[in-house]
XYZ file of C-alpha atoms in Angstrom:
342
model
C 75.783 107.503 66.144
C 72.591 108.767 67.784
C 72.968 111.848 70.229
C 71.779 110.745 73.968
C 68.963 112.053 75.131
C 67.667 112.794 79.008
C 64.500 113.618 80.426
C 63.996 116.717 82.404
C 64.182 114.811 85.611
C 67.261 113.469 84.695
C 69.220 116.637 83.523
C 67.709 118.608 86.659
C 69.594 115.708 88.984
C 72.696 115.825 87.111
C 72.893 120.043 87.687
C 72.303 119.266 91.203
C 75.158 117.423 91.664
C 77.438 119.330 89.439
C 76.637 122.187 91.649
C 77.193 120.263 94.708
C 80.336 118.946 93.403
C 81.863 122.270 92.741
C 81.006 123.521 96.103
C 82.594 120.764 97.940
C 85.853 121.506 96.065
C 85.649 125.094 96.458
C 84.767 125.561 99.934
C 82.862 128.464 99.009
C 82.268 130.289 96.285
C 79.442 132.692 94.664
C 76.813 131.962 91.853
C 79.106 133.450 88.911
C 81.902 131.342 90.162
C 79.570 127.754 90.288
C 78.403 128.775 87.094
C 81.950 129.054 85.284
C 83.060 125.683 86.943
C 80.128 123.681 86.031
C 79.255 125.152 82.344
C 75.733 126.161 83.800
C 74.204 129.067 83.178
C 73.909 131.799 86.325
C 70.341 131.297 86.452
C 70.355 127.602 86.754
C 72.850 127.717 89.542
C 70.631 130.351 91.588
C 67.652 128.197 91.234
C 69.732 125.372 92.457
C 71.210 126.947 95.409
C 67.906 128.353 96.631
C 66.619 125.132 96.416
C 69.472 123.722 98.327
C 69.746 126.381 100.716
C 66.095 126.065 101.754
C 66.615 122.470 102.882
C 69.849 123.082 104.540
C 72.237 121.372 102.574
C 73.785 124.587 101.418
C 74.661 127.659 103.924
C 74.671 131.513 102.722
C 77.793 132.854 104.148
C 79.062 136.552 104.395
C 79.189 138.251 100.805
C 82.350 138.573 98.764
C 83.302 142.395 99.057
C 86.828 142.157 97.081
C 85.065 143.098 93.726
C 84.724 146.766 94.842
C 81.075 146.422 93.359
C 78.081 145.078 94.782
C 78.658 142.203 96.935
C 78.009 138.669 95.741
C 76.485 136.171 98.101
C 79.034 133.086 98.586
C 77.748 129.520 99.283
C 79.497 126.845 101.228
C 78.377 123.134 101.480
C 76.802 122.053 104.439
C 79.133 118.736 105.248
C 76.802 117.971 108.272
C 73.638 117.973 106.487
C 73.907 114.084 106.655
C 76.168 111.201 107.269
C 76.883 107.693 106.134
C 77.499 104.877 108.728
C 80.159 102.306 107.332
C 81.068 99.195 109.138
C 83.791 96.557 108.488
C 83.147 93.140 109.494
C 86.082 90.829 109.761
C 87.492 87.969 111.366
C 91.077 87.231 111.718
C 92.677 84.642 113.828
C 89.660 83.705 115.483
C 88.902 87.124 116.619
C 85.759 88.654 115.511
C 85.709 92.350 115.185
C 83.303 95.381 113.639
C 84.931 98.425 112.881
C 82.244 101.338 112.572
C 83.176 104.860 111.220
C 80.611 107.459 111.192
C 81.575 110.054 108.220
C 80.026 113.552 107.177
C 79.207 114.243 103.400
C 82.295 115.606 102.777
C 84.191 112.445 103.741
C 85.295 113.935 107.300
C 85.667 111.188 110.293
C 82.646 111.976 113.060
C 83.520 108.985 114.855
C 85.358 105.879 114.674
C 85.900 102.731 116.796
C 86.601 98.920 116.741
C 84.444 96.377 118.792
C 85.873 92.696 119.445
C 83.007 90.485 120.026
C 82.453 86.851 120.616
C 80.750 85.914 117.772
C 78.983 88.203 114.718
C 75.280 87.296 113.499
C 73.012 89.371 112.009
C 71.330 90.283 115.722
C 74.714 91.869 116.458
C 75.025 94.012 113.588
C 71.427 95.087 113.941
C 71.824 95.751 117.281
C 74.868 98.371 116.097
C 73.173 99.563 113.270
C 70.354 100.592 115.946
C 72.542 102.222 117.793
C 74.318 104.276 115.893
C 71.168 105.753 113.903
C 69.728 106.870 117.062
C 72.709 108.794 117.765
C 73.309 109.889 114.511
C 69.744 110.391 113.215
C 70.417 112.467 109.963
C 72.387 109.200 108.705
C 71.651 108.983 104.699
C 73.057 105.465 103.775
C 74.603 102.673 105.597
C 77.621 100.585 104.139
C 78.865 97.438 105.206
C 81.888 95.131 104.230
C 81.850 91.634 104.593
C 84.750 88.941 104.356
C 82.488 87.261 101.503
C 80.256 87.362 98.557
C 77.417 89.781 98.539
C 74.762 89.919 96.104
C 71.836 92.497 95.940
C 72.268 92.479 100.033
C 71.985 89.086 100.124
C 75.507 87.455 101.286
C 76.532 84.129 100.292
C 80.104 82.218 101.067
C 81.609 84.001 104.318
C 83.941 83.898 106.930
C 81.940 84.448 109.300
C 79.449 81.392 109.117
C 76.055 83.344 111.073
C 75.995 85.919 108.081
C 76.197 83.007 105.371
C 72.992 83.097 103.275
C 71.546 85.954 105.246
C 69.491 88.836 103.657
C 71.247 91.388 105.811
C 70.891 94.011 103.243
C 66.869 93.828 102.320
C 66.454 93.228 106.304
C 68.202 96.500 107.494
C 66.581 98.433 104.619
C 62.933 97.668 105.801
C 63.589 98.063 109.151
C 65.276 101.330 109.351
C 64.234 102.716 106.008
C 67.661 103.695 104.965
C 69.711 102.648 101.893
C 72.137 99.623 102.567
C 75.254 98.109 100.977
C 76.559 95.011 101.519
C 80.101 94.856 99.994
C 82.970 92.606 99.627
C 85.577 93.219 101.453
C 88.303 92.698 99.007
C 86.553 95.216 96.624
C 86.067 97.777 99.223
C 89.896 97.449 99.871
C 91.429 97.507 96.428
C 89.171 100.727 95.901
C 90.337 102.390 98.944
C 93.912 101.413 97.568
C 93.150 102.873 94.303
C 91.923 106.090 95.626
C 94.781 106.657 97.845
C 97.417 105.834 95.127
C 95.673 109.335 93.366
C 96.801 107.884 89.757
C 96.582 110.721 87.258
C 94.410 108.388 84.725
C 92.505 105.674 84.768
C 94.436 102.371 85.703
C 94.014 98.785 86.187
C 95.272 97.303 89.629
C 94.579 94.458 92.094
C 94.934 93.563 95.685
C 95.432 89.662 96.625
C 94.847 88.673 100.130
C 96.131 85.591 101.739
C 94.793 85.525 105.399
C 95.732 83.148 108.272
C 93.327 80.256 108.341
C 90.898 81.449 105.790
C 91.045 81.021 101.856
C 92.585 83.724 99.900
C 90.841 86.261 97.705
C 91.399 88.934 95.436
C 89.936 92.498 94.091
C 90.093 94.382 90.988
C 90.034 97.492 89.493
C 89.804 97.591 85.613
C 90.060 101.315 83.877
C 89.223 102.805 87.061
C 86.159 100.780 87.831
C 85.315 98.129 90.417
C 85.187 94.669 88.813
C 82.659 92.570 90.689
C 81.289 90.125 88.207
C 77.923 88.946 87.196
C 76.960 87.700 90.489
C 79.410 89.313 92.551
C 81.726 86.478 92.396
C 85.050 87.907 90.896
C 88.079 87.613 93.091
C 87.273 84.340 94.924
C 90.591 83.492 94.124
C 90.551 80.022 95.972
C 88.225 78.765 93.237
C 91.355 78.921 90.917
C 91.911 75.200 89.250
C 94.834 74.712 91.673
C 94.929 70.526 90.974
C 94.163 70.265 94.841
C 91.588 69.999 97.356
C 90.505 73.185 99.383
C 91.514 71.392 102.095
C 94.668 70.829 100.550
C 95.105 74.254 99.454
C 94.574 76.037 102.930
C 97.403 73.394 104.283
C 100.106 74.318 101.904
C 99.373 78.200 102.157
C 100.262 78.082 105.959
C 103.958 76.484 104.552
C 106.757 78.386 102.841
C 107.018 76.815 100.022
C 103.092 76.153 99.365
C 102.349 79.733 99.799
C 104.945 80.950 97.331
C 103.660 78.190 94.616
C 99.974 79.031 95.107
C 100.994 82.717 95.264
C 102.625 82.367 91.769
C 99.724 80.584 90.524
C 97.138 83.244 91.467
C 99.184 86.189 90.394
C 100.195 84.937 87.162
C 96.524 84.174 86.363
C 95.159 87.800 87.561
C 98.519 89.295 85.420
C 97.390 87.280 82.379
C 93.576 88.213 82.556
C 93.696 91.835 83.560
C 97.062 93.089 83.127
C 97.096 95.080 86.199
C 99.824 97.951 86.627
C 100.415 96.887 89.941
C 99.388 94.347 92.689
C 98.944 94.525 96.598
C 99.643 91.278 98.326
C 98.306 91.494 101.503
C 96.995 89.295 104.655
C 98.742 87.765 107.634
C 100.689 85.053 105.407
C 102.582 87.019 103.028
C 105.978 88.329 103.796
C 108.555 90.980 102.366
C 111.044 88.410 102.240
C 109.102 86.115 99.754
C 108.434 88.652 97.295
C 111.722 88.336 95.142
C 110.736 84.188 94.656
C 107.109 85.325 93.964
C 108.471 87.756 91.269
C 110.948 85.410 89.812
C 108.070 82.455 89.625
C 105.784 84.693 87.949
C 108.293 85.528 85.323
C 108.360 82.100 84.674
C 105.206 82.355 82.929
C 104.560 86.176 81.913
C 106.990 88.214 79.697
C 108.797 91.031 81.647
C 107.340 93.454 79.980
C 103.842 92.837 81.465
C 104.913 92.276 84.879
C 103.612 94.321 87.589
C 104.582 95.876 90.632
C 104.532 93.969 93.526
C 104.297 94.887 96.878
C 103.283 93.609 100.489
C 101.295 95.081 102.679
C 99.816 93.098 105.570
C 97.518 95.878 107.297
C 95.094 97.322 105.090
C 92.632 98.484 107.440
C 92.975 101.793 106.316
C 92.656 101.096 102.988
C 89.514 98.956 103.456
C 87.987 101.832 105.161
C 88.463 104.047 102.703
C 86.907 101.981 100.038
C 84.282 101.789 102.253
C 83.401 105.202 102.604
C 84.031 106.418 99.510
C 81.252 104.003 97.619
C 79.061 104.675 100.369
C 79.319 108.309 100.057
C 79.350 107.851 96.107
C 75.791 105.849 96.714
C 74.287 109.137 97.598
C 75.127 110.929 94.014
C 72.710 111.009 91.150
C 74.868 108.731 88.860
C 73.728 108.209 85.040
C 75.809 105.874 83.264
C 75.838 107.653 79.345
C 75.388 104.641 76.787
C 76.173 105.855 73.240
C 73.346 105.254 70.931
C 74.316 103.514 67.321
């Protein structure tokens, strides 16, 4: 196996991220304590801190006088140096809404609101983004969750008809000169669930949603990573071969017997393929009283020792926003995928 090599620019960017993450975790810290936390030299930490102070991303605070000797300068990460704008586009029971949240660089919410709208299209999203960017001019990225497939900022199959087939991401990026992420709602919901679970190690986890008057969908975390697939189509559970038309599938989902049967088929497919530790069953249709029958139905196909924990959670708004905020903030960080050369 050959050692992994990085160029000077990559090393510098990784070191800057190490210093910023150490400061965010500690609140305030000295050069020496940051060096100890990151494994970098005091000189390297000093150079990086000076650069971050110069642009305002890090603030110098009063020196640490607790040691009794010459007091060392303390540093604090400036959480309000920038922010991210997150939008959740939803359509439920004929009600269209956009929830937006402005979040600073350490994840604190600055502003949050829900707008109920008669319809949602590119112009509606564009107008809202424009207003939010005018108000928060230091925004560094935009994250938008949609109830559908999104690939490279282009929306495909979508529960909001006027957004289907639209290049929303590239359009907003070109107009506002800011990075824009368009993400599937289920991927962001499962990511939010995963982060709120606070697992001690990387796990495999799934969320399946059964919304009223819409087709089901799913989101997967495999070994701590979102599984979105080659064209971001992973999780489109309604395309599983149930042996009935999509129209019939939608009708059966709204009956108790049909829902349980289709839920069992969906869950057993997921369990057999990714073997999750637990599955959250979400949306308007599932009920706690159906859980035993669903579990028993899965046991007819899946050995008990491989069965995940199943639980119902109808309202996933907070998990959805948590996932969207986390993913958008992470997009700002320099991340280099390490690939071992053999």
